[in-house]
Coordinates of C-alpha atoms and ligand atoms in Angstrom, one line a residue:
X1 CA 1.8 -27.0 15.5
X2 CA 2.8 -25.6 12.1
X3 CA 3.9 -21.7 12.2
X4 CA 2.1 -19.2 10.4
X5 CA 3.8 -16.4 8.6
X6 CA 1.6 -13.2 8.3
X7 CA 2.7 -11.5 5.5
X8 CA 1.8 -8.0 3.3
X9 CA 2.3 -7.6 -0.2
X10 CA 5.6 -6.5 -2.3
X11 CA 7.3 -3.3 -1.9
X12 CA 6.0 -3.3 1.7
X13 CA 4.4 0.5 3.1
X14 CA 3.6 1.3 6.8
X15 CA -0.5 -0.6 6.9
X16 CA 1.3 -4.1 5.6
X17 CA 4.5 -3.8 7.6
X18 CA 2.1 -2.8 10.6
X19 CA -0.6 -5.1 10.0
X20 CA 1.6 -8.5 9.9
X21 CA 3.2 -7.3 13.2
X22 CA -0.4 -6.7 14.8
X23 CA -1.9 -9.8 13.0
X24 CA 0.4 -12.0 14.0
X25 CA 0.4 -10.7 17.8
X26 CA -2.9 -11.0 17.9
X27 CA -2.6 -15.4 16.1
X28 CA 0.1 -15.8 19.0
X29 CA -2.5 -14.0 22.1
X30 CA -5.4 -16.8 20.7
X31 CA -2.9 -19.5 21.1
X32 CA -1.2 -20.0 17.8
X33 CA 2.2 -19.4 16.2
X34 CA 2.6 -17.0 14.3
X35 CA 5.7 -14.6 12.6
X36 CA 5.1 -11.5 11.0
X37 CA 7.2 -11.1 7.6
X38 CA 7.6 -9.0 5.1
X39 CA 8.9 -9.5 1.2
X40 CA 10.8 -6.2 0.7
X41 CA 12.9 -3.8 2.1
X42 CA 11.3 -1.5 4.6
X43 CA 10.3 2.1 3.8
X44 CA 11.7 5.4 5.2
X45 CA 8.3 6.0 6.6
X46 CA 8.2 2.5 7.9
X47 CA 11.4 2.9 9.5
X48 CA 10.6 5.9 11.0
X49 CA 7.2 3.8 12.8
X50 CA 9.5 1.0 14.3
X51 CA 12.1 3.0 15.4
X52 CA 9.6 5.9 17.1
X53 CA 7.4 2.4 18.9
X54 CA 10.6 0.7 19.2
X55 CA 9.9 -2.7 17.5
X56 CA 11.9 -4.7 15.4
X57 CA 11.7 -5.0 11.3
X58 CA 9.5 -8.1 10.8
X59 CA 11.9 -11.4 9.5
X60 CA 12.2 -10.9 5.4
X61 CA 10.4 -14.3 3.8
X62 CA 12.9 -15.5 0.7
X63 CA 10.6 -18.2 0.3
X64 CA 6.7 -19.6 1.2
X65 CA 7.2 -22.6 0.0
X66 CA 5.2 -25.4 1.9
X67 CA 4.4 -22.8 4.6
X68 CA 1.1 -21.6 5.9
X69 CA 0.3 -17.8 5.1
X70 CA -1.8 -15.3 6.0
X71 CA -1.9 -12.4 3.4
X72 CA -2.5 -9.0 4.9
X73 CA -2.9 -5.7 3.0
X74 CA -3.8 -7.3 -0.3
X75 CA -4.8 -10.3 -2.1
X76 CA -3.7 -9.5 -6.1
X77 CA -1.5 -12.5 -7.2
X78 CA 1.2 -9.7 -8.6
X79 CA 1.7 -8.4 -5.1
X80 CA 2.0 -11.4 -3.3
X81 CA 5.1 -13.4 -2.4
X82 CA 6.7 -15.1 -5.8
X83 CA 6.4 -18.9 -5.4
X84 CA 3.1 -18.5 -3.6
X85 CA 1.8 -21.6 -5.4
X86 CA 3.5 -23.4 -3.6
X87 CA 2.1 -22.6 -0.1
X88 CA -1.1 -23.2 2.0
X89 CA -2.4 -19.7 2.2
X90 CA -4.9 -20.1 5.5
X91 CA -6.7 -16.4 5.6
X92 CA -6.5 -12.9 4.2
X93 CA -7.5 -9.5 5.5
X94 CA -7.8 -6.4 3.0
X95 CA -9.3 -3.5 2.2
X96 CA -8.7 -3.4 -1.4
X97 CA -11.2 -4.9 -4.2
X98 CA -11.2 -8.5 -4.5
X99 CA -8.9 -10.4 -7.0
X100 CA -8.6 -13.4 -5.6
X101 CA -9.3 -17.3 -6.5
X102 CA -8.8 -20.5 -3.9
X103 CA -8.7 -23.9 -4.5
X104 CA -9.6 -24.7 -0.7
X105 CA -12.8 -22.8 1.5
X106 CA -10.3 -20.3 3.4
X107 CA -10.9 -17.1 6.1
X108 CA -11.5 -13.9 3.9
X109 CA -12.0 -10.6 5.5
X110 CA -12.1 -7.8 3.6
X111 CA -13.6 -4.1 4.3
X112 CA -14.0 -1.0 2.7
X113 CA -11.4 0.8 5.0
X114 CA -8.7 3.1 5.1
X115 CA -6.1 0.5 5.8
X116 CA -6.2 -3.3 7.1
X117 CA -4.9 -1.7 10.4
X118 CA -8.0 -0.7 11.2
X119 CA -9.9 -3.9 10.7
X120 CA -7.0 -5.7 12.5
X121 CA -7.9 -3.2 15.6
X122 CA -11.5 -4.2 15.5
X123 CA -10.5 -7.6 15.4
X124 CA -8.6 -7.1 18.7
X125 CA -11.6 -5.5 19.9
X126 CA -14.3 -8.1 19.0
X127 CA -12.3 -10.8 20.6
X128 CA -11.4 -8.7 23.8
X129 CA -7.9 -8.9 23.0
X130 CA -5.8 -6.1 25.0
X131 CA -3.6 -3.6 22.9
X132 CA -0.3 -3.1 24.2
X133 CA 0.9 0.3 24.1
X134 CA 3.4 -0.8 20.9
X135 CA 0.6 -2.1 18.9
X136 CA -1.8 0.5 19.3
X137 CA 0.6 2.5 18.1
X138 CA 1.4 0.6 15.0
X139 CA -1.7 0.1 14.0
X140 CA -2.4 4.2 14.9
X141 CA 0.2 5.0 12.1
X142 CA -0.5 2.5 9.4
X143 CA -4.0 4.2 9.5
X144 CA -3.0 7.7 9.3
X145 CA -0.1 6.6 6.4
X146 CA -3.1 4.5 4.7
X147 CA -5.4 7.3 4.8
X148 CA -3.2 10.1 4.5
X149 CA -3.8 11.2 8.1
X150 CA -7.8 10.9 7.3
X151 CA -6.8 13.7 3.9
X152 CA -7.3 10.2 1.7
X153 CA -11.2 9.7 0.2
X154 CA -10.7 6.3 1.6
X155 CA -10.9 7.3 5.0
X156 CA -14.3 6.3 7.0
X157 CA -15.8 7.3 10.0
X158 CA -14.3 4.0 11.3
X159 CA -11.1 4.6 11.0
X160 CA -11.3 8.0 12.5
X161 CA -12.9 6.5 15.8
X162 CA -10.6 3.3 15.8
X163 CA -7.3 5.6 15.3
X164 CA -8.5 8.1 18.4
X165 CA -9.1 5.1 20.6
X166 CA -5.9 3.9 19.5
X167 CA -3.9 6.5 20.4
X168 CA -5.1 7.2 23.9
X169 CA -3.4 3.3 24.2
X170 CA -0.3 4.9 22.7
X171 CA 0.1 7.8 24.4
X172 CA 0.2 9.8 20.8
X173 CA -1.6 13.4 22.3
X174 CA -1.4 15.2 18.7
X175 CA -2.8 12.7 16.4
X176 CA -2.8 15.3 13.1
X177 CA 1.0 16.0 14.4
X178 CA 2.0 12.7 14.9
X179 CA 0.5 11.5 11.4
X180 CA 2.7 14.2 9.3
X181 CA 5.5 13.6 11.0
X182 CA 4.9 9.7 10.0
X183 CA 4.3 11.1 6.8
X184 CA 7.3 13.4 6.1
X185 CA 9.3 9.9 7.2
X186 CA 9.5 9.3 3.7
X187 CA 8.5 12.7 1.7
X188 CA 11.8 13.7 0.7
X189 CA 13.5 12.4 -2.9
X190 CA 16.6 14.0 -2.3
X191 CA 19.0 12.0 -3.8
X192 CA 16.8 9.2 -5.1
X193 CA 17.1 8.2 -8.5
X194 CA 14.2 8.2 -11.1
X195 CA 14.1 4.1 -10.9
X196 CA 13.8 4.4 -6.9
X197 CA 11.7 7.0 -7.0
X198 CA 9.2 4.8 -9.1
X199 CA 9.3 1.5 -8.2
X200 CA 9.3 2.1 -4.2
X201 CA 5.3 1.9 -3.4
X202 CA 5.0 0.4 -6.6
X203 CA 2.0 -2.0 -7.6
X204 CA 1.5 -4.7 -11.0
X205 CA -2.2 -4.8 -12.5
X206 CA -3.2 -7.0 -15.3
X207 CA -7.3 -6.5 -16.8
X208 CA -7.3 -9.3 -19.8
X209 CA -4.5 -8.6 -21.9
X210 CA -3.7 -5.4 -20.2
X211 CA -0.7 -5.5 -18.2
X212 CA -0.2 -2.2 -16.1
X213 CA 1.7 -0.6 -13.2
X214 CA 1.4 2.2 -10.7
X215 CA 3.9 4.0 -8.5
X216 CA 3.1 6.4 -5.9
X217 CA 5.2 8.8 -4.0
X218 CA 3.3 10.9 -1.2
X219 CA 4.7 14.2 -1.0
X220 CA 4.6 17.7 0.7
X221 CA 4.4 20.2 -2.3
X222 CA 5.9 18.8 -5.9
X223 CA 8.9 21.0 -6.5
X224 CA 10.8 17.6 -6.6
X225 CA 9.1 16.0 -8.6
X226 CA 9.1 19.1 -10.5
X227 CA 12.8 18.8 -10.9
X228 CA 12.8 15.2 -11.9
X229 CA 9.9 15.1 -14.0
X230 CA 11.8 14.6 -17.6
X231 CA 14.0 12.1 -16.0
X232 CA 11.5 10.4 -14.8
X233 CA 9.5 10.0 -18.1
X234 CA 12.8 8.7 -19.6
X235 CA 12.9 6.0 -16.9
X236 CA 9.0 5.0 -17.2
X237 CA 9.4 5.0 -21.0
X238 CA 12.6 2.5 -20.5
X239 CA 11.1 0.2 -17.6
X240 CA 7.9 0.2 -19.9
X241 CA 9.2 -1.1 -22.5
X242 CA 11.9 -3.5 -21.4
X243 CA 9.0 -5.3 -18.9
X244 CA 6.0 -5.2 -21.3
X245 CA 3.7 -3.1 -19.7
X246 CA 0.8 -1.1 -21.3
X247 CA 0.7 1.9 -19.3
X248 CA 3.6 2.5 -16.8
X249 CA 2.7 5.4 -14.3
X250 CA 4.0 7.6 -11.6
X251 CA 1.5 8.9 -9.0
X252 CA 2.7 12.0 -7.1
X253 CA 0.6 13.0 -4.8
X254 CA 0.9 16.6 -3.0
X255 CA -0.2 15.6 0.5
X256 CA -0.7 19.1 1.5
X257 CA -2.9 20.4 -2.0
X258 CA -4.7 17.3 -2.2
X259 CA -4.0 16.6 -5.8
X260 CA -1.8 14.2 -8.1
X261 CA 0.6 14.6 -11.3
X262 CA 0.5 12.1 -13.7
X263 CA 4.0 11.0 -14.9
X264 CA 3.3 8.1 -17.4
X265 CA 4.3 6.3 -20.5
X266 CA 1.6 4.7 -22.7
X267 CA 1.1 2.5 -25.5
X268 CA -2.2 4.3 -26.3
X269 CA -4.0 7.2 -25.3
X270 CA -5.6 5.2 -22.2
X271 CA -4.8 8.2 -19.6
X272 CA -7.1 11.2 -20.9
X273 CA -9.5 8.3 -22.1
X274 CA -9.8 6.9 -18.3
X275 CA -9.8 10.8 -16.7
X276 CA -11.6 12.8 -19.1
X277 CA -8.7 15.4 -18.6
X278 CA -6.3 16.6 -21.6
X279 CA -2.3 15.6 -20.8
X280 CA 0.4 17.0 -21.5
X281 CA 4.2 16.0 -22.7
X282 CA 3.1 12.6 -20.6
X283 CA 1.7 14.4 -17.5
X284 CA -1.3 16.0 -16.2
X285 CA -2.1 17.1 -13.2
X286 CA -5.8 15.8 -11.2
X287 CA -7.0 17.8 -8.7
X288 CA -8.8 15.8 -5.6
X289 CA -7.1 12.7 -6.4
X290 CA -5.1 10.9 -4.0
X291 CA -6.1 7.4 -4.0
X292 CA -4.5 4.6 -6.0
X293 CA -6.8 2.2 -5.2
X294 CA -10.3 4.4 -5.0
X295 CA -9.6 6.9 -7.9
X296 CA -6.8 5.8 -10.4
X297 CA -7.1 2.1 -10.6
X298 CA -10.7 1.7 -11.2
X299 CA -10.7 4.3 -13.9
X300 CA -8.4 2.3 -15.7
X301 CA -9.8 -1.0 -15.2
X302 CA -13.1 0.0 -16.3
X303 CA -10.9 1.1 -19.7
X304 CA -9.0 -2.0 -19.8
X305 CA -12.4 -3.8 -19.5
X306 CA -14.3 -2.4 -22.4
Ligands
MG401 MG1 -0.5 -1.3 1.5
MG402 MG1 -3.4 -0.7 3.2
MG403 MG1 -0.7 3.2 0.2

């Protein structure tokens, strides 16, 4: 029997890392074999989830070359693995929009959920698979990372019930608690430089000729972003340039305010044409938003589309 390799997408968060482990857990209780892997370096707030469940860091995939894949967490061909032409990809489970072309008829699963870890869980639950106390609680903290412990307008009344039953498994008694304290993992950028700071959650776009990219950086108040906000305009500006991109832009979101500054560097005005909102010295600041892939990429592709 040929191994499987579940797989998220590049610059790994907390719902992909999570999901392959869970995935694959659950490919290996129906009787197959299967490894969860990951493309890229682990995040603080990753870290922190593995350590705190005590699991181990999934096995880092150079290559999928003549392997079979399942893609978790995403389905663009930017964010998958590099040569993935040259594998057999089997299945995918997502909850972001569909960009996604097969030669061969294959498993697709996609929902409009908060994060994959929740489908994943009803997945276990559908099949009467048992959660062990480990993976409920990975799955319980790639939902409250995905949804922003439920502050996100992604978050459904599904993932809300799914995360409460899940952490009864895991023993998590504060779920609020235990989701900021996921979230905190990774909310500092002291000593990060701009390029980090950036390109850590950072996902590739392409609408026709249009060729964009989005970072985001989850954080509790933006004093330090504040502090870093010229530097990191320099750095967009730079990156933009020297990669060819359109629109290069940084997504800080204030966890606690529930609103986003814009960092960005543009070839054209596409920003205050795609939000309506006057910027600023390549910033401006929308209240309410939070969510990449629900409020600031489908703005833009509608732009990039007309
Ligand atoms: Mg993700
Ligand atoms: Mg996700
Ligand atoms: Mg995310």
């Amino acid at each position: 029997m040929k191994n499987i390799y579940v797989t998220g997408h590049k610059n790994p968060d907390t719902d992909t890392i999570c999901s392959a482990i869970a995935y694959a857990n659950y490919l290996n209780k129906k009787g197959k074999k299967a490894i969860a892997c990951r493309t890229g370096k682990i995040n603080p707030e990753t870290k922190f989830v593995l350590d705190y469940f005590k699991v181990k860091t999934p096995l880092l995939l150079s290559s999928v070359k003549d392997k079979k894949i399942v893609l978790v967490d995403h389905n663009e061909k930017t964010q998958t693995p590099n040569d993935i032409e040259k594998a057999e990809i089997v299945e995918v489970i997502d909850h972001h929009k569909v960009s996604f072309e097969s030669k061969l008829p294959i498993f697709f699963h996609t929902e409009p959920l908060g994060a994959t870890a929740t489908i994943i869980a009803k997945k276990y639950c559908q099949n009467k698979i048992s959660f062990s106390k480990k993976i409920a609680g990975l799955l319980l903290s790639a939902i409250l990372s995905d949804t922003v412990v439920f502050r996100s307008p992604t978050t459904t009344s599904e993932d809300i019930k799914v995360a409460k039953a899940l952490a009864k498994i895991a023993k998590i008694k504060n779920i609020k608690e235990f989701g900021f304290k996921v979230k905190k993992a990774k909310s500092s950028l002291k000593g990060l430089k701009a390029k980090d700071i950036i390109f850590a959650d950072f996902k590739d776009f392409k609408v026709g000729k249009f060729r964009f990219g989005i970072g985001q950086v989850e954080l509790c108040g933006l004093e330090e972003i504040n502090e870093k906000k010229q530097e990191i305009i320099i750095e967009l500006k730079k990156s933009a340039k020297s990669k060819k991109y359109d629109l290069l832009l940084l997504v800080a979101t204030d966890i606690m305010k529930m609103g986003s500054l814009f960092l960005f560097w543009e070839k054209e005005n596409y920003i205050e044409k795609a939000f309506s909102k006057k910027q600023k010295d390549n910033m401006v600041y929308l209240k309410g938003v939070m969510s990449r892939k629900k409020q600031v990429v489908p703005p833009l592709t509608k732009l990039f589309k007309s």
